[in-house]
XYZ file of N, CA and C in Angstrom:
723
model
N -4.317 23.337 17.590
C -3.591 23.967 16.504
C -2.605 22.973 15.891
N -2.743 22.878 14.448
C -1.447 21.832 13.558
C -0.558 22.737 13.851
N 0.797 21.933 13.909
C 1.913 22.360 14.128
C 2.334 22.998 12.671
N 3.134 23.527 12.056
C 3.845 24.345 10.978
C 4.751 23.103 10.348
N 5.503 22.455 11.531
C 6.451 21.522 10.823
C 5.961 19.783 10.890
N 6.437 19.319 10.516
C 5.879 17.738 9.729
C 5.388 17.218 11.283
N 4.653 16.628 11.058
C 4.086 15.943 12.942
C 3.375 14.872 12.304
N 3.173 13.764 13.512
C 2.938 12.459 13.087
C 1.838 12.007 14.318
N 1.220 11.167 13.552
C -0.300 11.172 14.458
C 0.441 9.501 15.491
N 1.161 8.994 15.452
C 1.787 8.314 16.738
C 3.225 7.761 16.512
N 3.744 7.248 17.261
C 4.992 6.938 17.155
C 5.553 5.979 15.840
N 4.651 4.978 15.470
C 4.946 4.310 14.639
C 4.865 5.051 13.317
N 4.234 5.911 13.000
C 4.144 6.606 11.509
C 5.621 7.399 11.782
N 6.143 8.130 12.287
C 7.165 8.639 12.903
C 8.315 7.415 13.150
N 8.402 6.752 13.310
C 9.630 5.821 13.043
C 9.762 5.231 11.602
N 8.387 5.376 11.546
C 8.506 4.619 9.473
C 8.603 5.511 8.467
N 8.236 6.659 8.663
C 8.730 7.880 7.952
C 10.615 7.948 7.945
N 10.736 8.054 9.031
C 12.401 8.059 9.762
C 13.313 7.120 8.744
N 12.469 5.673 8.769
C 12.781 4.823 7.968
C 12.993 4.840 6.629
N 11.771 5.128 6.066
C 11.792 5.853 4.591
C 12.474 6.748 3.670
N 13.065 7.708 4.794
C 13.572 9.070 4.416
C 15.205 8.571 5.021
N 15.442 7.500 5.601
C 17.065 6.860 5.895
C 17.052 6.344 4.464
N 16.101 5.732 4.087
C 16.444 4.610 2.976
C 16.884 4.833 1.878
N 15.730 6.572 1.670
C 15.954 7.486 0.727
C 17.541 7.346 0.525
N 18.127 8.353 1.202
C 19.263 8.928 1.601
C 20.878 7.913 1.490
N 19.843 6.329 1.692
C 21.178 5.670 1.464
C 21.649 5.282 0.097
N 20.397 5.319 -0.944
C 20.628 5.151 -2.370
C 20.368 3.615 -2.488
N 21.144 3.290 -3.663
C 21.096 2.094 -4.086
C 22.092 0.865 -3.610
N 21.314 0.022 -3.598
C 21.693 -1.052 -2.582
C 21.833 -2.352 -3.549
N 22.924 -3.057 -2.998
C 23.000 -4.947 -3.854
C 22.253 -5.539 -2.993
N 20.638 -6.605 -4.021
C 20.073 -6.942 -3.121
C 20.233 -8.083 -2.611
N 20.187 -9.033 -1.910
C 20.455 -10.008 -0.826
C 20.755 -11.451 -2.234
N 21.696 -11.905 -1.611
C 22.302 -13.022 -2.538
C 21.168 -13.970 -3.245
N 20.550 -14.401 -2.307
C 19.172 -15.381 -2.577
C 18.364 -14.550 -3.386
N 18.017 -13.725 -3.235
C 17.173 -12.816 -4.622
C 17.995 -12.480 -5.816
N 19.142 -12.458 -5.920
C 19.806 -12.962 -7.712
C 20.069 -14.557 -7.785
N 20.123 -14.850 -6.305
C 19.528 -16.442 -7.389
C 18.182 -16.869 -8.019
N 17.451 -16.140 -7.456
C 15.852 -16.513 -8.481
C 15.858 -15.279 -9.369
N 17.160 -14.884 -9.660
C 17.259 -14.211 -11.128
C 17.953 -15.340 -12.106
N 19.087 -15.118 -11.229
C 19.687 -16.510 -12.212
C 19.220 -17.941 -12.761
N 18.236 -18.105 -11.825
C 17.002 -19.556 -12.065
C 16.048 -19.160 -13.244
N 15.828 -18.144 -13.297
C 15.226 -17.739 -14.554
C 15.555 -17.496 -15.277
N 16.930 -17.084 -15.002
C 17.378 -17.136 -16.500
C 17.394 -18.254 -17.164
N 18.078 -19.360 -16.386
C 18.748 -20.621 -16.664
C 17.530 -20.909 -17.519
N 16.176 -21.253 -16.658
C 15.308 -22.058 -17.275
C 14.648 -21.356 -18.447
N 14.939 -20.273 -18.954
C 14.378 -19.469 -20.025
C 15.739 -19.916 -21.040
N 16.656 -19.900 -20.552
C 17.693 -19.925 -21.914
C 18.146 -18.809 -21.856
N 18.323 -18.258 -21.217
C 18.498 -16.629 -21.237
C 20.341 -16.922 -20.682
N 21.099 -15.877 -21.504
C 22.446 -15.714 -21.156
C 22.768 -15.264 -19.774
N 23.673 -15.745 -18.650
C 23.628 -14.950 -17.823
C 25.048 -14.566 -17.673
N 25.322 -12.994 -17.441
C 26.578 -12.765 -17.074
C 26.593 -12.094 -15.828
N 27.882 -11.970 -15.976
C 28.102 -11.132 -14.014
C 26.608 -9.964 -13.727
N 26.183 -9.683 -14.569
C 24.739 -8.515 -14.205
C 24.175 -9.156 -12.728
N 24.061 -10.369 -13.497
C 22.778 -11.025 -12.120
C 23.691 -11.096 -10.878
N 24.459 -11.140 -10.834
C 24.939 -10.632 -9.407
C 25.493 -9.448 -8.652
N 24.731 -8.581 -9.321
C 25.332 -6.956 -8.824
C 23.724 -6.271 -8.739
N 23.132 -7.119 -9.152
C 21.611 -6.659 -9.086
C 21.268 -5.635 -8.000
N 20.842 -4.452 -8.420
C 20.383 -3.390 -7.211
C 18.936 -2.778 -7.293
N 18.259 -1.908 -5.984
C 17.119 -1.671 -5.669
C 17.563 -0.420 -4.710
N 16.835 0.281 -4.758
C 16.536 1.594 -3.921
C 15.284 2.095 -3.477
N 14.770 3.103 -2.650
C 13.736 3.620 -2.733
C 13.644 4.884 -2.680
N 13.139 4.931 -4.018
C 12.821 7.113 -4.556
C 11.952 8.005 -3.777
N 11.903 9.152 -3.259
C 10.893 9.985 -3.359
C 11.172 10.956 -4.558
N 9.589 11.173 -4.744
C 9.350 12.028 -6.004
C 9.843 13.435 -5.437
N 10.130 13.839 -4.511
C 10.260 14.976 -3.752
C 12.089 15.337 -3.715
N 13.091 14.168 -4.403
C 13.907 13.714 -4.241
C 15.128 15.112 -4.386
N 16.181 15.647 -3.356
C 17.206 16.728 -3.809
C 18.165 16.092 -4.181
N 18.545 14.287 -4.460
C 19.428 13.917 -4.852
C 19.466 14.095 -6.517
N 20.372 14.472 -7.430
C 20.397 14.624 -8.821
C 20.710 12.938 -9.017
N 21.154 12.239 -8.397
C 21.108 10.738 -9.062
C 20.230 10.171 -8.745
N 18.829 10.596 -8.207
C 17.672 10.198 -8.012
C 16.827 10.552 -9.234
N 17.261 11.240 -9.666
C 16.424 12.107 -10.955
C 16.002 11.404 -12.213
N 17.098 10.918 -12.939
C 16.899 9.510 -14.091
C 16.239 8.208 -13.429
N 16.191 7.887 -12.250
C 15.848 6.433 -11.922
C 14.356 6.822 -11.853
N 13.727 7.925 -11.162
C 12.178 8.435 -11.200
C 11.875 8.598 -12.302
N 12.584 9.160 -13.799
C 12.055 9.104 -15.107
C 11.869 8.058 -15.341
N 13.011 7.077 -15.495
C 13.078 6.170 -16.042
C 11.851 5.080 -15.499
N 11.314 4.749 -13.766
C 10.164 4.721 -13.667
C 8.914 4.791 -13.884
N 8.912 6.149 -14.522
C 7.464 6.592 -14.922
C 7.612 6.073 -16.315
N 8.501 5.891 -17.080
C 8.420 5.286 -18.547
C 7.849 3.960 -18.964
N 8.808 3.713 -17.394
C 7.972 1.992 -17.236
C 6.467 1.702 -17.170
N 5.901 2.577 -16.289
C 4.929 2.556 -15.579
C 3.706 2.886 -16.970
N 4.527 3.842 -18.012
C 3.443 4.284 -19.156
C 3.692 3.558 -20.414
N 4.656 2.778 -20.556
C 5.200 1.338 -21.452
C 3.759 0.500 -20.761
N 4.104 0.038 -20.004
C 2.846 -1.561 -19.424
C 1.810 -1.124 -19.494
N 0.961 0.738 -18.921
C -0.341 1.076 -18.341
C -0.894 1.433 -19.715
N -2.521 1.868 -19.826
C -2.901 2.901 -20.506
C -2.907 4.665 -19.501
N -3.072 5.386 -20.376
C -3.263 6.624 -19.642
C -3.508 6.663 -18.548
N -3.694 6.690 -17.371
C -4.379 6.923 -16.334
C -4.735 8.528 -16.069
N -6.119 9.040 -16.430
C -6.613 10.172 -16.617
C -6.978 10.605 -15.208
N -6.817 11.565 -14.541
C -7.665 12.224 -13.775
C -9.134 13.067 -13.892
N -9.497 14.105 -13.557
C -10.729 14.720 -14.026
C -10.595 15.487 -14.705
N -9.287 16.361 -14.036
C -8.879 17.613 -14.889
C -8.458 17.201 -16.344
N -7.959 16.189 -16.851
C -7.027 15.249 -18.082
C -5.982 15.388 -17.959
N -5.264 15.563 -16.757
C -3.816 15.119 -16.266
C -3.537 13.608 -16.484
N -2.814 13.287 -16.901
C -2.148 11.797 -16.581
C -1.681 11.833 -15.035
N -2.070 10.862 -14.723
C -1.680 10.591 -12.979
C -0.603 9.532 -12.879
N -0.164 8.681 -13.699
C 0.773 8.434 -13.447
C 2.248 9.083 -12.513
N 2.694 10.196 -13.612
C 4.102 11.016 -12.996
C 3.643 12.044 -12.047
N 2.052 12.245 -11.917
C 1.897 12.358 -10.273
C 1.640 11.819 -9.071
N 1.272 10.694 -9.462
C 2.002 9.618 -8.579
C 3.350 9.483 -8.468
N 4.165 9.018 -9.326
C 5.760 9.155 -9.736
C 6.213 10.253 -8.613
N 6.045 11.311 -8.940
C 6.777 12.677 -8.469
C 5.974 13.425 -6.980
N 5.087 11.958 -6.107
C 4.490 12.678 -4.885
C 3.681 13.426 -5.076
N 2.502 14.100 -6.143
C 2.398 15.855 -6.170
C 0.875 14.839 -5.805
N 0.027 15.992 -5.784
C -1.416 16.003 -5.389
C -2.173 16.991 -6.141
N -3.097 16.436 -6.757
C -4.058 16.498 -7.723
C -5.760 16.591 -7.773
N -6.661 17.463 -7.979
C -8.171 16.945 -7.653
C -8.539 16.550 -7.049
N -7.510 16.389 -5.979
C -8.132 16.528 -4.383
C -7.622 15.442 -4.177
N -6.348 14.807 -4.857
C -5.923 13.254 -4.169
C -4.762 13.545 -4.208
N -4.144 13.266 -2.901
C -2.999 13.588 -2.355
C -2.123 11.988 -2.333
N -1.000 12.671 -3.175
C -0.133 10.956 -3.787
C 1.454 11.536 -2.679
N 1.491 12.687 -1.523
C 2.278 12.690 -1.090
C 3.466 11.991 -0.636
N 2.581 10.783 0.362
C 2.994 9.849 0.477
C 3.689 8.501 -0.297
N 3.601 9.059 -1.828
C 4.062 7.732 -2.171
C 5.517 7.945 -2.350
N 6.179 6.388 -2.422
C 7.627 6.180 -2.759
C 7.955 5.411 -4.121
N 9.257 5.283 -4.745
C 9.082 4.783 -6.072
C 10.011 3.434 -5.694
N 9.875 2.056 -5.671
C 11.006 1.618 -5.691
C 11.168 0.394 -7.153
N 12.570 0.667 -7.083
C 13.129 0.041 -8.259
C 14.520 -0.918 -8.130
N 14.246 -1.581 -9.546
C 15.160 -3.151 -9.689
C 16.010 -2.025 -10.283
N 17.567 -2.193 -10.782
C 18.509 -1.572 -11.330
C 19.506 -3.056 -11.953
N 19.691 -2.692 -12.854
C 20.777 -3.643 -13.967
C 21.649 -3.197 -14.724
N 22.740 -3.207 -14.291
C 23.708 -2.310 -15.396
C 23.341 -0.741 -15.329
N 22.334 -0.252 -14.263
C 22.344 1.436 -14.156
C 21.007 1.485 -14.708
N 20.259 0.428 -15.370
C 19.234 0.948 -16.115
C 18.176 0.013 -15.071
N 17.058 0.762 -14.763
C 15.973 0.179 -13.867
C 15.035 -0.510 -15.319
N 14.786 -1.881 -14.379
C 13.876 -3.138 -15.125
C 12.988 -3.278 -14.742
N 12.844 -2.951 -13.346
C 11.066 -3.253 -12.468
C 11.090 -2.216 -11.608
N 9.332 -1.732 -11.217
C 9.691 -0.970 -10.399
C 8.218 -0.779 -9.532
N 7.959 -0.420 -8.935
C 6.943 -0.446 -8.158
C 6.502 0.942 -6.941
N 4.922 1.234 -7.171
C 4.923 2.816 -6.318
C 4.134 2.106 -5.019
N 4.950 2.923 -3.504
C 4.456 1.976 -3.137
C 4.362 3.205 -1.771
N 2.864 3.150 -0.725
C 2.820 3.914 0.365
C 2.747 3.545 1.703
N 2.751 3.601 2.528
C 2.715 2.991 3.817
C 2.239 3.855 4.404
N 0.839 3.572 5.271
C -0.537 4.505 5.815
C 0.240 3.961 7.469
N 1.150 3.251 7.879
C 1.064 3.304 8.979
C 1.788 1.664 9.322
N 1.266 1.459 10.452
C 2.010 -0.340 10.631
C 0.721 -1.098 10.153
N -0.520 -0.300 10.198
C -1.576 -1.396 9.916
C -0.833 -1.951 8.664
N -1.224 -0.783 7.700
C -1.388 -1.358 6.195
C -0.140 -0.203 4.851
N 0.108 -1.078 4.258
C 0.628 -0.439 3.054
C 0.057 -0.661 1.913
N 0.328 0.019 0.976
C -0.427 -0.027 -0.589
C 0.497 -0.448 -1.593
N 0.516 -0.707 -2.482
C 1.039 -1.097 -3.510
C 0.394 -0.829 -4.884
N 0.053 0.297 -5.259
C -0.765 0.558 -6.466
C -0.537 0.229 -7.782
N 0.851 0.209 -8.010
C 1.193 0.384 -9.314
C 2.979 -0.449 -9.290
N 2.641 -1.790 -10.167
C 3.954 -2.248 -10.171
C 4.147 -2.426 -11.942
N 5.043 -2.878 -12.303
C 5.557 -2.749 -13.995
C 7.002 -3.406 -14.040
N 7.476 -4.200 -14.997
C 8.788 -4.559 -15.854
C 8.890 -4.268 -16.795
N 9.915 -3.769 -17.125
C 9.989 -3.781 -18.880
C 9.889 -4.536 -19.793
N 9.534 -4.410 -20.725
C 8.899 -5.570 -21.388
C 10.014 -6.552 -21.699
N 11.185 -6.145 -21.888
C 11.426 -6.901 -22.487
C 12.720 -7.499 -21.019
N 12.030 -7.275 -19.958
C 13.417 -7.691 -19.300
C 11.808 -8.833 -18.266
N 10.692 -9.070 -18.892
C 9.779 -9.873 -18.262
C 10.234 -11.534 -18.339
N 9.472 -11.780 -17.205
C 9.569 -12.953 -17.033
C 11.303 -13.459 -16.678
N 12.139 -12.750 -16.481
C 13.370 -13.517 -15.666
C 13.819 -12.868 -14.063
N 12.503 -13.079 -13.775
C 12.734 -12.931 -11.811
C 12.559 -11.270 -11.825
N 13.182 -10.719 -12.298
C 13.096 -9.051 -11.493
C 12.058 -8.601 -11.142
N 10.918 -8.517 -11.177
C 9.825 -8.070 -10.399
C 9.868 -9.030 -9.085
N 9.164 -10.544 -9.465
C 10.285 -11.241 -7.894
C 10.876 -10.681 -6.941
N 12.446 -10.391 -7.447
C 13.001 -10.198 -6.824
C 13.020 -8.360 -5.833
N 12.689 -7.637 -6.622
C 11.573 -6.302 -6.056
C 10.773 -6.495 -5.166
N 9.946 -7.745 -5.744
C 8.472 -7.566 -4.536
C 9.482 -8.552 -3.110
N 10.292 -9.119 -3.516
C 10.748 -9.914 -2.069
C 11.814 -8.453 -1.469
N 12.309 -7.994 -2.308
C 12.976 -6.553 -1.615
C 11.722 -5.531 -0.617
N 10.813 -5.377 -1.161
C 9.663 -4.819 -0.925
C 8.358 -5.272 0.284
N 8.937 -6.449 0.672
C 8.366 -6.923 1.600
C 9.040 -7.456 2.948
N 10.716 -7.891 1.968
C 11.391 -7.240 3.384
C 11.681 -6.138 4.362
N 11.026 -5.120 3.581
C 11.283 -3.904 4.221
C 10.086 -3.639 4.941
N 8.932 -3.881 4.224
C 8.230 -3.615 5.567
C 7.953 -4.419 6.445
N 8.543 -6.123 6.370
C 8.688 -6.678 7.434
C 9.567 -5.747 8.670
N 10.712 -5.754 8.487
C 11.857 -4.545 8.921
C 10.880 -3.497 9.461
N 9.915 -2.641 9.306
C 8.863 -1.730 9.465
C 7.599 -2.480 10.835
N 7.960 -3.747 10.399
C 6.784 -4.650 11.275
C 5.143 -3.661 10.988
N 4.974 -3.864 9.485
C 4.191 -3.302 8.824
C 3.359 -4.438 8.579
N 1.705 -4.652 8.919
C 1.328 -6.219 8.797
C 0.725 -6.381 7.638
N 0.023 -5.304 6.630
C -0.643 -6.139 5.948
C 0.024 -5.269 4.627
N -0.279 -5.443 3.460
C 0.143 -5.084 2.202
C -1.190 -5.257 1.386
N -1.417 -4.448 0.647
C -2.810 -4.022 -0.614
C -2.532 -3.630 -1.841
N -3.454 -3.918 -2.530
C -2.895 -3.619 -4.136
C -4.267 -3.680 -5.170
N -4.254 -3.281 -6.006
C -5.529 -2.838 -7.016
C -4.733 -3.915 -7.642
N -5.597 -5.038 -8.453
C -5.253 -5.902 -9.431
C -6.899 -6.463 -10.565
N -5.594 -5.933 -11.620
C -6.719 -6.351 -12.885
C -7.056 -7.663 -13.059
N -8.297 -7.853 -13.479
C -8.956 -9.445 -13.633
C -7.599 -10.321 -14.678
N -6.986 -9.927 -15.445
C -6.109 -10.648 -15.893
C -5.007 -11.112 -14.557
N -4.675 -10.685 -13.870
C -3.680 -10.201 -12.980
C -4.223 -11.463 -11.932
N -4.900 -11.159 -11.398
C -5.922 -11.721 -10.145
C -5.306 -13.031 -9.380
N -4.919 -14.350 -10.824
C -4.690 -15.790 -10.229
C -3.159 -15.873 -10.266
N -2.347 -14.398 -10.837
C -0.930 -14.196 -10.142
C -0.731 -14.161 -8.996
N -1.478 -13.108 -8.446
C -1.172 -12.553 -6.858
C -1.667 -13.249 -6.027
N -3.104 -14.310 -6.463
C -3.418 -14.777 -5.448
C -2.800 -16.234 -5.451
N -2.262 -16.825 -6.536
C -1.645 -18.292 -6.508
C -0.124 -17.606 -5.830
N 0.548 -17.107 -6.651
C 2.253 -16.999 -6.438
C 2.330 -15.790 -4.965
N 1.389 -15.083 -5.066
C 2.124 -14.146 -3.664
C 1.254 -14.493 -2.946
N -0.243 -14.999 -2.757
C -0.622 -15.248 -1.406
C -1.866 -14.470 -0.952
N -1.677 -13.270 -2.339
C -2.693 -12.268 -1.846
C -4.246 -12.864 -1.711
N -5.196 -12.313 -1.014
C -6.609 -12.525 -1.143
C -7.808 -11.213 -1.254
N -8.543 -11.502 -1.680
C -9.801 -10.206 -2.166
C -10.127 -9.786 -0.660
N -9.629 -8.162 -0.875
C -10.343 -7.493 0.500
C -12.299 -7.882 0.217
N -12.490 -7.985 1.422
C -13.835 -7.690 1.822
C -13.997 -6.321 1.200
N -15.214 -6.028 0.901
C -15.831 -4.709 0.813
C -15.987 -3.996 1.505
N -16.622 -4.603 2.931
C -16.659 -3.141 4.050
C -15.008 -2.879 4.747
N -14.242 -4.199 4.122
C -12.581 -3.679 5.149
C -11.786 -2.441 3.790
N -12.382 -2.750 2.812
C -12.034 -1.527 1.445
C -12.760 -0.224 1.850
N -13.974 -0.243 2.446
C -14.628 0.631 2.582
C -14.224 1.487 3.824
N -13.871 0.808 4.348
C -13.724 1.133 6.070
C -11.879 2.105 5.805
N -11.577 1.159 4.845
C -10.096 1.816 5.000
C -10.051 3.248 4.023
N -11.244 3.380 3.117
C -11.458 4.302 2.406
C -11.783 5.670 3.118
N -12.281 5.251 4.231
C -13.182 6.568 5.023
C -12.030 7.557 5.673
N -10.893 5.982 5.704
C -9.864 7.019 6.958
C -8.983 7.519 5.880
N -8.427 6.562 4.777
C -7.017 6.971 4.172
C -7.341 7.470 2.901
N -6.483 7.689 1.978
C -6.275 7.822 1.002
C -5.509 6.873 -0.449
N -6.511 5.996 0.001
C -6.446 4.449 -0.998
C -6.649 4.248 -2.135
N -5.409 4.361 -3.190
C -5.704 3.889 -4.872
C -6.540 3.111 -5.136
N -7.620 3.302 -5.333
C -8.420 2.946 -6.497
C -8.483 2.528 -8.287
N -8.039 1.851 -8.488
C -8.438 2.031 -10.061
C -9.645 1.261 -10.912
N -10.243 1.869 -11.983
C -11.641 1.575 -12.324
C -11.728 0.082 -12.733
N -11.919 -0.947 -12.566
C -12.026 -2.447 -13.244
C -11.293 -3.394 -12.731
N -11.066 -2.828 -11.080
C -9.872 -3.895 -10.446
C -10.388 -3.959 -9.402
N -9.874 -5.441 -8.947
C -10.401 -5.678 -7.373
C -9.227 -5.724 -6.287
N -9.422 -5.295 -5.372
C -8.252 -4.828 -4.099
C -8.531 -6.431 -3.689
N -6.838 -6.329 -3.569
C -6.171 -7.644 -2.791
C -5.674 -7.051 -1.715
N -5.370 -8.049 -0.503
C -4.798 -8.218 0.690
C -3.849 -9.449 0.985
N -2.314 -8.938 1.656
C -1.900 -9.858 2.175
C -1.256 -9.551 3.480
N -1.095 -10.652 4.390
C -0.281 -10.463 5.703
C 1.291 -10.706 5.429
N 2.079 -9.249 5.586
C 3.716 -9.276 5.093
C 4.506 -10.462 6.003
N 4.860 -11.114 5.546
C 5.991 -12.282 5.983
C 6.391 -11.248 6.941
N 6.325 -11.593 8.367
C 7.590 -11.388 9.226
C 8.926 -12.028 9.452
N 9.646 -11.870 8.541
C 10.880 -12.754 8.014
C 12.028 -12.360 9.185
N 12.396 -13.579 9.642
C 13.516 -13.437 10.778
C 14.811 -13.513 9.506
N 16.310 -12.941 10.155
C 17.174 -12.898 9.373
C 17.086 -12.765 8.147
N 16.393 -11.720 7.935
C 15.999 -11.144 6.933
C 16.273 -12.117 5.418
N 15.224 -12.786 5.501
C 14.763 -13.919 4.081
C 13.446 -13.896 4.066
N 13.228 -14.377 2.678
C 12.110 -13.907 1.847
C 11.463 -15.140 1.152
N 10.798 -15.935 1.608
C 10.055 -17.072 0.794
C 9.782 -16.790 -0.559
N 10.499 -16.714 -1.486
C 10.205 -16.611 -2.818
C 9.043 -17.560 -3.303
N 7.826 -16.892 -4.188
C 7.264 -18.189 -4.812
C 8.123 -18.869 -6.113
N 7.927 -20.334 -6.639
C 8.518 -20.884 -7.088
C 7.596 -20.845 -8.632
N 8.485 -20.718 -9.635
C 7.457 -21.256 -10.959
C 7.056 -19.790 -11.018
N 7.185 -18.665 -11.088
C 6.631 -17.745 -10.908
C 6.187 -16.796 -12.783
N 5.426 -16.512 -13.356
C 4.872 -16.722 -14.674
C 5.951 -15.181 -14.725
N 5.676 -15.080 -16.525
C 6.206 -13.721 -16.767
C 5.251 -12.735 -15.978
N 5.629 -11.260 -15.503
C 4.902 -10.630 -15.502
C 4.084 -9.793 -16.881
């Protein structure tokens, strides 16, 4: 018999949930000194003005499920992002799946429960942001990342995905996945490292979980930095997004 209240198929999904739902709860965070300096490096080398912003730089992580009211604008403001960069993303019914992804809900039989929203913050207004799930310590997903257009190319996604991978280092979460478009492809695999899942390890992970898919993209894989004292190998030279 399933239990009535939330239960976890072993200890580790149950400590990373724990994790998730602390992280929730603590809000928004200044992220680690070395990640506004590869804001400020981009700026520099763009020409871009920099004022005190780049060093107050913050990140959090949303659930769509969220009872905080100052959680509420940073999940809109998310999904705006997410439908600024994307086209539609249709389901069967002709739902847009985006802000159900965004907002956790489950749809035509695909359950986006699990996902979390996390985001760059500047002056109060989120610049990058990324939906992101964790199936366990094997593997996490990364379906859907975005900047605003016009805040591209000076580090903030960077500095997100190095927020974003410290944490599930912190999680001792090993591998990380992501749907990436053929334009996309010699980003992730030159600057982050990623490489093309095999087909039967896509397939294999398809049977058990509940793995984003999107139509014209090929699933990448990477092994998350287990970063001691919590640092983050930034790649260097890193293109606009």
């Amino acid at each position: 018999q399933v239990p009535k209240d939330k239960w976890f198929c072993c200890d580790d999904c149950k400590r990373i949930y724990g994790a998730l739902q602390s992280s929730v709860s603590n809000g928004v965070q200044i992220i680690p000194t070395s990640f506004s300096n590869v804001i400020r490096r981009r700026h520099l080398e763009k020409g871009v003005f920099i004022d005190e912003a780049t060093d107050c730089v913050q990140w959090c992580i949303l659930s769509g499920k969220s009872h905080y009211p100052e959680d509420l604008p940073l999940l809109s403001s998310a999904a705006a992002i997410f439908q600024e960069c994307f086209d539609p993303i249709v389901a069967k019914s002709g739902c847009d799946l985006i802000p159900v992804m965004v907002y956790g809900r489950s749809i035509s039989g695909q359950e986006f429960g699990g996902m979390y929203c996390v985001v760059l913050i500047v002056r109060s207004v989120v610049v990058s942001a990324g939906l992101l799930r964790i199936f366990g310590r094997e593997i996490a997903e990364l379906p859907m990342v975005a900047t605003t257009r016009e805040h591209q190319g000076k580090g903030y996604f960077q500095a997100l995905f190095a927020c974003i991978e410290r944490f599930l280092s912190s999680l001792n979460v090993e591998s990380l996945m992501l749907p990436a478009a053929e334009e996309a492809l010699s980003i992730w695999t030159e600057k982050f490292g990623f490489t093309k899942m095999k087909e039967q390890q896509l397939m294999n992970y398809q049977k058990q979980l509940q793995v984003t898919v999107f139509k014209g993209t090929s699933m990448l894989v990477k092994k998350v930095q287990q970063i001691p004292n919590n640092s983050v190998n930034l790649p260097d030279n890193f293109p606009s997004e």
